[in-house]
Coordinates of C-alpha atoms and ligand atoms in Angstrom, one line a residue:
M6 CA 0.0 -0.2 0.1
P7 CA 2.0 3.2 -1.2
R8 CA 2.6 5.5 2.3
S9 CA 3.3 9.6 1.7
Y10 CA 5.6 11.0 4.3
P11 CA 3.4 12.6 7.4
P12 CA 3.3 16.6 7.5
T13 CA 5.1 16.9 10.4
I14 CA 8.1 18.8 11.2
H15 CA 10.7 15.8 10.9
F16 CA 9.6 15.4 7.1
T17 CA 8.2 19.2 5.8
G18 CA 11.2 22.3 5.4
L19 CA 14.7 21.4 5.4
N20 CA 13.9 17.6 6.5
T21 CA 11.9 17.5 3.4
P22 CA 12.9 13.8 2.7
I23 CA 14.8 13.8 -1.2
G24 CA 16.7 10.1 -1.8
V25 CA 18.2 10.8 -4.1
E26 CA 22.5 9.6 -5.1
W27 CA 23.7 12.2 -6.8
S28 CA 27.0 13.4 -7.7
A29 CA 28.3 16.6 -10.5
R30 CA 32.0 17.8 -10.7
N31 CA 33.1 21.3 -11.5
L32 CA 30.1 22.8 -9.7
D33 CA 30.4 26.7 -10.0
V34 CA 32.4 28.7 -7.7
I35 CA 31.4 31.9 -6.5
G36 CA 35.0 33.4 -5.3
E37 CA 37.8 32.4 -5.3
I38 CA 38.2 29.1 -2.9
P39 CA 41.7 29.6 -1.1
A40 CA 44.8 27.1 -2.8
E41 CA 45.3 25.6 0.2
I42 CA 42.2 24.0 1.2
E43 CA 42.6 20.6 -0.4
G44 CA 40.5 17.4 0.9
A45 CA 37.2 16.3 1.7
F46 CA 34.4 17.5 3.4
F47 CA 32.4 14.3 4.2
R48 CA 28.4 15.1 6.0
A49 CA 26.2 12.6 7.9
V50 CA 22.5 13.7 6.5
P51 CA 19.7 11.2 7.6
D52 CA 17.3 10.9 4.0
P53 CA 15.0 8.3 4.6
A54 CA 14.6 5.8 1.9
H55 CA 11.0 4.6 2.9
P56 CA 8.3 6.7 4.2
P57 CA 8.3 5.8 8.1
K58 CA 5.9 2.5 9.6
Y59 CA 4.8 4.9 12.1
D60 CA 3.4 8.4 11.4
D61 CA 5.3 9.5 14.5
D62 CA 8.8 8.5 13.3
I63 CA 11.6 11.3 13.5
A64 CA 14.4 12.9 11.7
L65 CA 16.6 11.2 13.6
S66 CA 15.6 7.5 12.2
A67 CA 15.9 8.4 9.3
D68 CA 18.6 6.3 6.8
G69 CA 22.1 7.8 6.3
M70 CA 23.9 10.0 3.9
V71 CA 27.3 9.8 3.1
A72 CA 27.8 13.2 1.3
K73 CA 31.4 14.3 0.2
F74 CA 32.4 17.9 -1.1
T75 CA 35.9 16.5 -3.0
I76 CA 38.2 20.1 -2.9
S77 CA 41.2 20.7 -5.5
G78 CA 43.0 23.3 -7.2
G79 CA 40.0 25.6 -6.6
K80 CA 37.7 23.1 -7.9
V81 CA 34.4 21.6 -6.2
D82 CA 33.1 18.0 -6.9
Y83 CA 30.2 16.5 -4.7
A84 CA 28.8 13.3 -4.4
I85 CA 26.0 11.2 -2.1
R86 CA 25.0 7.6 -1.4
Y87 CA 22.8 5.7 1.6
V88 CA 24.6 4.2 3.8
E89 CA 24.8 0.2 3.6
T90 CA 23.7 -0.8 6.6
E91 CA 21.4 -4.3 7.1
R92 CA 18.3 -2.3 7.7
Y93 CA 18.3 -0.1 4.7
M94 CA 19.3 -3.3 2.1
L95 CA 16.2 -5.0 3.6
E96 CA 14.4 -2.0 3.0
R97 CA 15.1 -1.4 -0.6
E98 CA 14.9 -5.1 -1.2
A99 CA 10.9 -5.2 0.4
R100 CA 10.7 -2.1 -0.9
H101 CA 8.8 -0.1 2.2
A102 CA 10.3 0.3 5.6
L103 CA 10.4 -2.9 8.6
F104 CA 11.5 -1.3 10.5
G105 CA 9.4 0.9 13.5
R106 CA 10.0 3.3 16.0
Y107 CA 13.2 5.7 17.0
R108 CA 15.3 2.5 19.0
N109 CA 12.2 0.3 20.0
P110 CA 12.9 -2.7 18.2
F111 CA 9.1 -3.8 19.4
T112 CA 7.8 -2.1 16.9
D113 CA 9.8 -3.8 14.2
D114 CA 7.8 -6.7 11.6
P115 CA 8.6 -9.2 12.7
A116 CA 10.5 -10.1 9.8
V117 CA 13.3 -8.2 10.7
A118 CA 14.2 -9.6 14.9
G119 CA 17.4 -9.3 15.2
K120 CA 18.6 -7.4 12.7
D121 CA 21.0 -4.3 12.7
R122 CA 19.0 -1.6 12.8
T123 CA 21.1 1.0 13.6
V124 CA 21.0 4.2 10.4
A125 CA 24.8 5.4 10.5
N126 CA 23.0 8.6 10.5
T127 CA 25.2 11.1 12.6
T128 CA 28.7 11.5 12.2
P129 CA 31.5 10.3 9.6
V130 CA 34.7 9.2 12.1
W131 CA 37.9 9.0 10.0
H132 CA 40.6 7.2 11.9
A133 CA 43.9 5.6 11.3
G134 CA 43.3 5.9 7.6
R135 CA 39.2 5.0 7.3
L136 CA 35.7 6.5 7.6
F137 CA 33.3 4.7 9.4
M138 CA 29.2 6.4 9.6
T139 CA 28.4 6.3 13.1
K140 CA 25.3 6.9 15.0
E141 CA 25.3 5.1 18.8
D142 CA 22.6 3.0 18.4
G143 CA 25.0 0.2 16.7
L144 CA 28.5 -0.1 15.7
G145 CA 30.1 2.1 12.7
Y146 CA 29.9 1.6 8.8
E147 CA 33.0 1.6 6.9
V148 CA 32.9 3.2 4.1
D149 CA 34.8 3.5 1.2
P150 CA 36.5 7.6 1.2
D151 CA 36.8 7.6 -2.9
T152 CA 34.1 5.5 -3.8
L153 CA 31.3 6.0 -0.8
E154 CA 30.2 2.1 -1.5
T155 CA 29.7 0.9 2.0
I156 CA 32.4 -1.7 3.4
G157 CA 30.8 -3.5 6.0
R158 CA 30.2 -3.3 10.2
W159 CA 33.3 -2.4 12.0
D160 CA 34.4 -4.4 15.0
Y161 CA 37.9 -4.1 15.0
F162 CA 38.2 -7.3 13.9
G163 CA 35.7 -9.4 15.7
A164 CA 38.0 -7.4 19.1
L165 CA 35.2 -5.3 20.2
R166 CA 33.1 -6.5 22.7
S167 CA 30.2 -3.1 23.0
R168 CA 27.2 -3.2 20.3
T169 CA 27.3 0.5 20.3
F170 CA 30.1 2.7 19.2
T171 CA 29.8 7.0 20.2
A172 CA 29.0 9.4 17.2
H173 CA 31.5 11.5 19.6
P174 CA 35.1 9.8 19.8
R175 CA 37.7 11.5 20.4
I176 CA 41.9 12.2 18.7
D177 CA 44.1 13.0 20.4
P178 CA 45.9 15.4 18.1
E179 CA 49.6 14.7 19.4
T180 CA 49.2 10.5 19.8
G181 CA 47.2 9.6 17.3
E182 CA 45.1 7.5 19.4
M183 CA 41.1 7.6 19.0
F184 CA 39.2 7.3 22.2
F185 CA 35.8 6.4 22.3
F186 CA 32.8 5.1 24.4
G187 CA 29.9 2.3 23.5
Y188 CA 26.2 2.9 26.0
E189 CA 23.3 0.1 26.4
A190 CA 26.7 -1.7 25.6
D191 CA 25.4 -5.5 25.5
G192 CA 21.8 -4.2 25.1
L193 CA 18.8 -2.2 25.0
C194 CA 18.1 -0.1 28.6
S195 CA 21.1 -1.7 30.0
T196 CA 23.7 0.8 32.1
K197 CA 27.0 -1.1 30.9
I198 CA 29.6 1.7 29.0
A199 CA 32.5 0.1 27.1
Y200 CA 35.0 2.8 27.3
A201 CA 37.8 1.7 24.7
I202 CA 41.6 2.7 22.9
A203 CA 41.9 2.9 19.6
D204 CA 45.6 2.9 18.7
A205 CA 47.3 4.8 15.5
Q206 CA 47.6 2.4 13.7
G207 CA 43.4 1.8 13.8
N208 CA 43.9 -1.0 16.6
L209 CA 41.7 -1.5 19.1
V210 CA 43.9 -1.7 22.9
S211 CA 41.9 -1.6 24.9
E212 CA 37.9 -2.1 26.6
Q213 CA 36.5 -1.6 29.2
W214 CA 33.1 -2.0 31.2
F215 CA 31.6 0.6 33.9
D216 CA 28.0 0.8 34.7
Q217 CA 26.4 4.5 34.5
P218 CA 24.1 5.8 37.3
Y219 CA 20.7 5.2 35.2
C220 CA 20.8 4.2 31.4
S221 CA 21.2 8.1 30.3
T222 CA 21.3 9.0 26.2
I223 CA 25.8 9.8 26.3
H224 CA 25.9 11.5 23.2
D225 CA 29.3 12.5 23.8
F226 CA 32.6 12.6 26.2
A227 CA 36.0 15.0 26.7
I228 CA 39.3 13.8 26.5
T229 CA 41.8 15.5 28.5
Q230 CA 45.9 14.9 28.3
N231 CA 45.3 13.0 31.2
Y232 CA 41.1 11.6 31.5
A233 CA 38.1 11.0 30.1
I234 CA 35.0 12.7 31.4
F235 CA 31.6 11.7 30.8
P236 CA 28.5 13.5 32.1
I237 CA 25.5 11.4 32.4
F238 CA 22.1 13.4 32.1
P239 CA 18.5 12.6 33.5
T240 CA 17.5 10.9 30.0
T241 CA 16.4 7.7 30.7
A242 CA 15.8 4.8 28.1
D243 CA 13.2 1.8 29.9
L244 CA 12.6 -1.7 28.7
D245 CA 8.9 -1.6 29.7
R246 CA 8.1 1.5 28.1
L247 CA 9.7 -0.2 24.5
K248 CA 7.9 -3.1 25.1
Q249 CA 4.6 -1.1 24.8
G250 CA 5.6 0.6 21.9
G251 CA 6.9 3.7 23.7
A252 CA 10.0 6.3 23.9
H253 CA 13.5 4.8 23.7
W254 CA 14.6 8.9 25.6
A255 CA 12.5 10.2 28.2
H256 CA 13.5 13.0 30.1
Q257 CA 13.3 13.5 33.7
Q258 CA 13.4 16.7 35.0
E259 CA 13.1 15.9 38.6
L260 CA 16.2 13.9 38.4
E261 CA 19.6 14.6 39.4
S262 CA 23.1 14.4 37.0
W263 CA 26.3 12.8 37.5
V264 CA 29.8 13.3 35.9
G265 CA 32.5 10.6 35.9
I266 CA 36.2 11.4 35.6
M267 CA 39.3 9.1 35.6
P268 CA 42.8 8.7 34.4
R269 CA 42.4 8.2 30.8
Y270 CA 45.1 4.7 30.7
G271 CA 43.5 4.8 33.8
K272 CA 41.1 1.8 35.1
V273 CA 37.2 2.6 35.5
E274 CA 37.5 1.9 39.1
E275 CA 39.1 5.0 38.9
M276 CA 36.3 6.3 37.9
R277 CA 35.2 10.0 40.2
W278 CA 31.9 10.9 40.0
F279 CA 31.0 14.5 40.5
K280 CA 27.3 15.3 41.4
G281 CA 25.6 18.1 39.1
G282 CA 22.0 19.6 39.4
P283 CA 18.5 18.1 38.1
G284 CA 16.7 17.9 34.7
I285 CA 20.0 19.7 33.2
S286 CA 21.5 17.8 29.5
A287 CA 23.5 18.8 26.6
F288 CA 24.5 16.6 23.9
H289 CA 27.6 18.5 22.7
I290 CA 31.1 19.4 24.3
V291 CA 33.2 21.9 22.9
N292 CA 36.7 20.8 24.8
A293 CA 38.4 19.2 28.0
F294 CA 41.1 21.0 29.4
E295 CA 43.3 20.8 32.2
D296 CA 44.8 23.7 34.0
G297 CA 47.3 22.7 37.3
G298 CA 45.4 20.9 39.3
R299 CA 42.3 21.9 38.0
L300 CA 39.9 20.3 34.8
H301 CA 38.2 22.6 33.6
L302 CA 34.8 21.1 31.0
D303 CA 33.0 23.5 27.7
L304 CA 29.7 22.5 27.1
C305 CA 26.8 23.5 25.0
L306 CA 24.1 22.9 28.1
S307 CA 20.3 24.0 28.6
D308 CA 18.2 23.7 31.3
T309 CA 16.2 20.7 29.9
N310 CA 16.3 18.0 27.3
A311 CA 16.6 20.1 24.2
F312 CA 14.8 17.6 22.0
G313 CA 10.9 17.3 22.4
F314 CA 10.2 14.5 21.1
M315 CA 12.6 13.0 24.9
R316 CA 10.8 15.8 26.6
E317 CA 7.5 15.1 25.8
A318 CA 7.9 11.2 26.8
G319 CA 8.9 12.4 30.0
G320 CA 5.7 15.2 30.4
V321 CA 8.0 18.3 29.9
M322 CA 6.1 20.7 28.2
R323 CA 8.3 24.1 27.1
D324 CA 8.2 25.1 23.4
Q325 CA 11.6 25.2 22.3
R326 CA 12.1 28.6 22.3
E327 CA 11.8 28.6 26.0
I328 CA 14.6 26.5 26.7
G329 CA 17.8 28.6 29.0
G330 CA 21.2 27.1 28.4
G331 CA 24.5 29.2 27.3
L332 CA 27.9 27.5 26.4
T333 CA 29.0 26.6 29.7
R334 CA 32.4 26.2 31.8
W335 CA 31.9 23.6 34.4
T336 CA 35.2 23.2 37.0
F337 CA 36.6 20.3 38.6
D338 CA 39.0 20.3 41.7
L339 CA 40.7 17.6 41.5
S340 CA 43.1 18.1 44.3
K341 CA 40.3 17.5 46.3
D342 CA 37.6 15.1 47.8
A343 CA 33.9 17.4 47.1
D344 CA 31.5 16.1 44.8
S345 CA 31.1 19.2 43.6
Y346 CA 31.9 21.5 40.3
E347 CA 32.0 25.2 39.7
E348 CA 29.8 26.7 36.6
R349 CA 30.0 29.6 34.7
V350 CA 28.5 30.6 31.7
V351 CA 30.6 32.1 29.2
G352 CA 28.6 31.7 25.4
P353 CA 25.3 32.4 23.9
P354 CA 23.1 29.3 24.4
G355 CA 23.9 27.4 20.6
D356 CA 25.0 23.5 19.8
M357 CA 27.0 21.9 17.2
P358 CA 30.3 23.5 18.5
R359 CA 34.2 22.8 16.6
L360 CA 37.5 22.5 17.0
R361 CA 40.1 23.1 16.2
D362 CA 41.5 19.0 15.6
A363 CA 44.8 20.1 17.1
D364 CA 43.6 21.6 20.2
Q365 CA 41.5 18.8 21.3
G366 CA 41.7 17.9 24.5
R367 CA 44.5 21.1 25.1
P368 CA 43.9 24.7 26.7
Y369 CA 42.2 26.3 23.7
R370 CA 41.7 30.0 22.3
A371 CA 38.5 29.5 20.5
A372 CA 36.2 27.5 19.0
W373 CA 33.0 27.7 17.0
Y374 CA 29.5 27.2 17.2
L375 CA 25.6 27.7 15.2
S376 CA 23.4 30.1 17.5
M377 CA 20.4 32.1 16.1
N378 CA 20.8 35.8 15.4
P379 CA 18.6 38.0 16.9
Q380 CA 18.0 39.5 13.6
G381 CA 17.3 36.0 11.4
G382 CA 13.2 36.3 12.0
P383 CA 11.8 32.8 12.3
P384 CA 14.2 30.2 12.5
L385 CA 13.5 27.8 9.4
P386 CA 11.9 24.4 10.1
G387 CA 15.0 21.6 9.6
G388 CA 17.8 19.7 11.4
P389 CA 17.1 17.2 14.1
V390 CA 15.8 19.2 16.4
G391 CA 13.0 20.5 13.9
V392 CA 14.4 24.5 14.2
A393 CA 16.9 25.0 12.3
F394 CA 20.2 27.5 13.7
N395 CA 21.0 30.4 12.0
A396 CA 24.4 31.8 13.0
L397 CA 27.8 31.5 13.3
I398 CA 29.6 32.3 16.6
R399 CA 32.9 32.7 16.9
I400 CA 34.0 32.9 21.1
E401 CA 37.6 33.1 22.9
P402 CA 36.0 31.2 26.4
G403 CA 39.0 32.5 27.8
N404 CA 37.6 35.8 27.3
G405 CA 34.6 35.8 26.7
R406 CA 35.2 37.3 23.0
I407 CA 32.8 36.9 20.4
E408 CA 32.2 36.9 16.5
M409 CA 28.8 36.1 15.4
M410 CA 27.8 36.3 11.7
G411 CA 24.3 36.1 11.5
L412 CA 22.3 35.3 8.9
E413 CA 19.1 37.1 6.7
P414 CA 16.1 35.9 7.7
G415 CA 14.7 32.8 5.6
M416 CA 18.5 31.5 6.1
A417 CA 19.7 28.0 8.2
I418 CA 23.3 27.4 8.9
N419 CA 24.5 23.6 9.1
E420 CA 27.6 22.4 11.3
P421 CA 30.8 24.3 9.7
V422 CA 34.2 21.8 9.8
H423 CA 37.3 23.3 10.8
V424 CA 40.3 23.3 8.1
E425 CA 43.8 24.4 9.2
S426 CA 46.4 26.7 7.4
T427 CA 49.3 26.2 6.5
R428 CA 49.9 30.0 7.6
P429 CA 51.2 29.9 11.2
D430 CA 49.9 33.3 12.0
H431 CA 46.1 32.0 10.5
E432 CA 43.3 30.6 11.9
G433 CA 42.1 28.8 9.1
W434 CA 38.9 28.2 7.7
L435 CA 35.3 27.6 7.9
L436 CA 33.1 25.0 5.3
M437 CA 29.4 25.3 6.0
V438 CA 26.3 24.6 3.8
V439 CA 24.3 27.3 4.1
D440 CA 20.1 26.8 2.7
R441 CA 17.9 29.9 2.0
R442 CA 14.4 29.3 1.6
V443 CA 13.1 30.4 -2.0
D444 CA 9.7 29.6 -1.5
E445 CA 6.8 28.3 1.1
N446 CA 8.5 24.3 0.8
R447 CA 11.9 25.4 -1.7
F448 CA 14.9 25.2 -0.7
E449 CA 18.3 26.2 -1.9
S450 CA 21.9 25.4 -0.6
E451 CA 25.4 26.9 -1.0
L452 CA 28.8 25.5 1.0
W453 CA 30.4 28.5 1.8
V454 CA 33.8 28.8 2.5
V455 CA 34.3 31.3 5.2
D456 CA 37.6 32.3 7.2
A457 CA 37.5 31.0 10.5
A458 CA 39.4 34.1 12.6
N459 CA 36.9 36.8 10.3
L460 CA 32.9 35.9 10.6
N461 CA 32.3 39.7 10.0
A462 CA 33.9 39.5 6.7
G463 CA 31.0 36.8 5.0
P464 CA 32.1 34.1 2.4
V465 CA 35.6 34.2 0.9
A466 CA 33.9 31.5 -1.5
R467 CA 30.2 30.4 -1.9
V468 CA 29.2 27.0 -4.4
P469 CA 26.0 26.5 -5.5
M470 CA 24.2 23.6 -5.5
P471 CA 22.3 22.3 -8.6
L472 CA 19.7 20.2 -6.1
P473 CA 18.7 20.5 -2.7
M474 CA 20.1 19.7 0.1
R475 CA 18.4 17.5 3.6
A476 CA 19.7 19.5 6.6
Q477 CA 23.4 18.0 7.4
V478 CA 23.8 16.6 11.7
H479 CA 27.8 16.2 11.8
G480 CA 30.8 16.5 9.3
T481 CA 34.8 15.9 9.4
W482 CA 37.0 17.2 7.0
V483 CA 40.4 15.0 6.4
P484 CA 42.7 17.1 4.0
A485 CA 44.4 15.8 0.7
A486 CA 47.8 14.5 2.5
K487 CA 45.6 12.0 4.9
L488 CA 43.4 10.8 1.6
E489 CA 46.5 9.9 -0.1
Q490 CA 48.1 8.1 2.3
A491 CA 45.0 6.1 3.3
R492 CA 44.6 5.3 -0.4
S493 CA 48.5 4.1 -0.8
R494 CA 47.8 1.5 2.1
Q495 CA 45.0 0.1 0.3
Q496 CA 47.0 -0.3 -2.5
D497 CA 49.9 -1.7 -0.6
K498 CA 48.1 -4.4 0.7
A499 CA 46.1 -5.4 -3.0
A500 CA 49.6 -5.8 -4.3
Ligands
FE2_620 FE1 26.0 14.8 17.7

């Protein structure tokens, strides 16, 4: 029976399903792309291949597409393909949706019982010469960085015991190690967390498990040079609710939050738990770093969960515009026994933070994140929470200095990637997709190149896209030299 897409925020506006795999070479460039930008901007774009089984389905359930801007010699190519997860392939064969509600296998067609439900739609991750498409409810899928063909599920040659892999691993810029975790590591609604390290060559060298205080959604974590930090916010899962066909996540406004901190090469038994206020939530951490005996954690904090469907499942009825919060610094004094920490707001509300790769886990000067432009008019419908950002902020959290690139009314912005400059006195470049409403339900998109230290100047180059683009979640930049290294390693292996 043919079904159309439901007319909700998850399937309209910039979330209107497109589902077209396409590629184009030599896109028009307005302005000039700096010659030092050589590499690939990979993007994770959720886009449902089929209308959902249930009308209350959400954008986060959409099949992952992996997109790639290839930039070389000032020229730009583009390609986008579906990640061929087990779920995508089963539904492609059936020609309709078989999997049910967001992260609830009890709502699936019995024919797919026990099959991999992940849609690999959240973050492209590059480590040790491999590209993975990740979502936190399953393992990552390895994708060929040249062709975007799916290679298969990634479990470190069978070594990883965790059934899940975060969409936010952290890579140490000096050691090349990747620190990561998986929650619900041994199954639905479990409190088990796997904390693991892969070395610079991509081998799994450590995996330890511990319990979190309750089964919460741990979307992101942080590392410093000596510590791993796990914030736990009170959005919880419940197996009985799932069995009744209900929501995976429900936000509990009265429940306390926690932060677990352990030596990053230590044992999970060394974890120290710090207690935080009730009801708060953060999906993304900007950075963390050490400062003598103290540890600072900078995060995009809000006073409730930013996702309407998670709030409502917990009985929290609050409009998206009434969510409070801001870029916040938590400071932990590790030399004392106390289980509390200091808090101060350092910047306006926003999310989707971006850091220079080299600043990961270290004291840093500047970061960038998305926010709302007070002069930008009503936000466009789109993106994971249904309300798109329309400003880019550069902040120096140490002194509070802020610069903003606010978009005009009717525009939206997706998370940028940062490209390092070869000039030591230059802060590099930001690449991002910007959307503009041209008609009630028609949008045009452009790739923008912006000087990371001079947002006010606006884009130095723009690349109009010939076809519409669905809202992106996260992206990653891979310099041409790393792509080439990976290619020659593959060729050596083949020879
Ligand atoms: Fe994320």
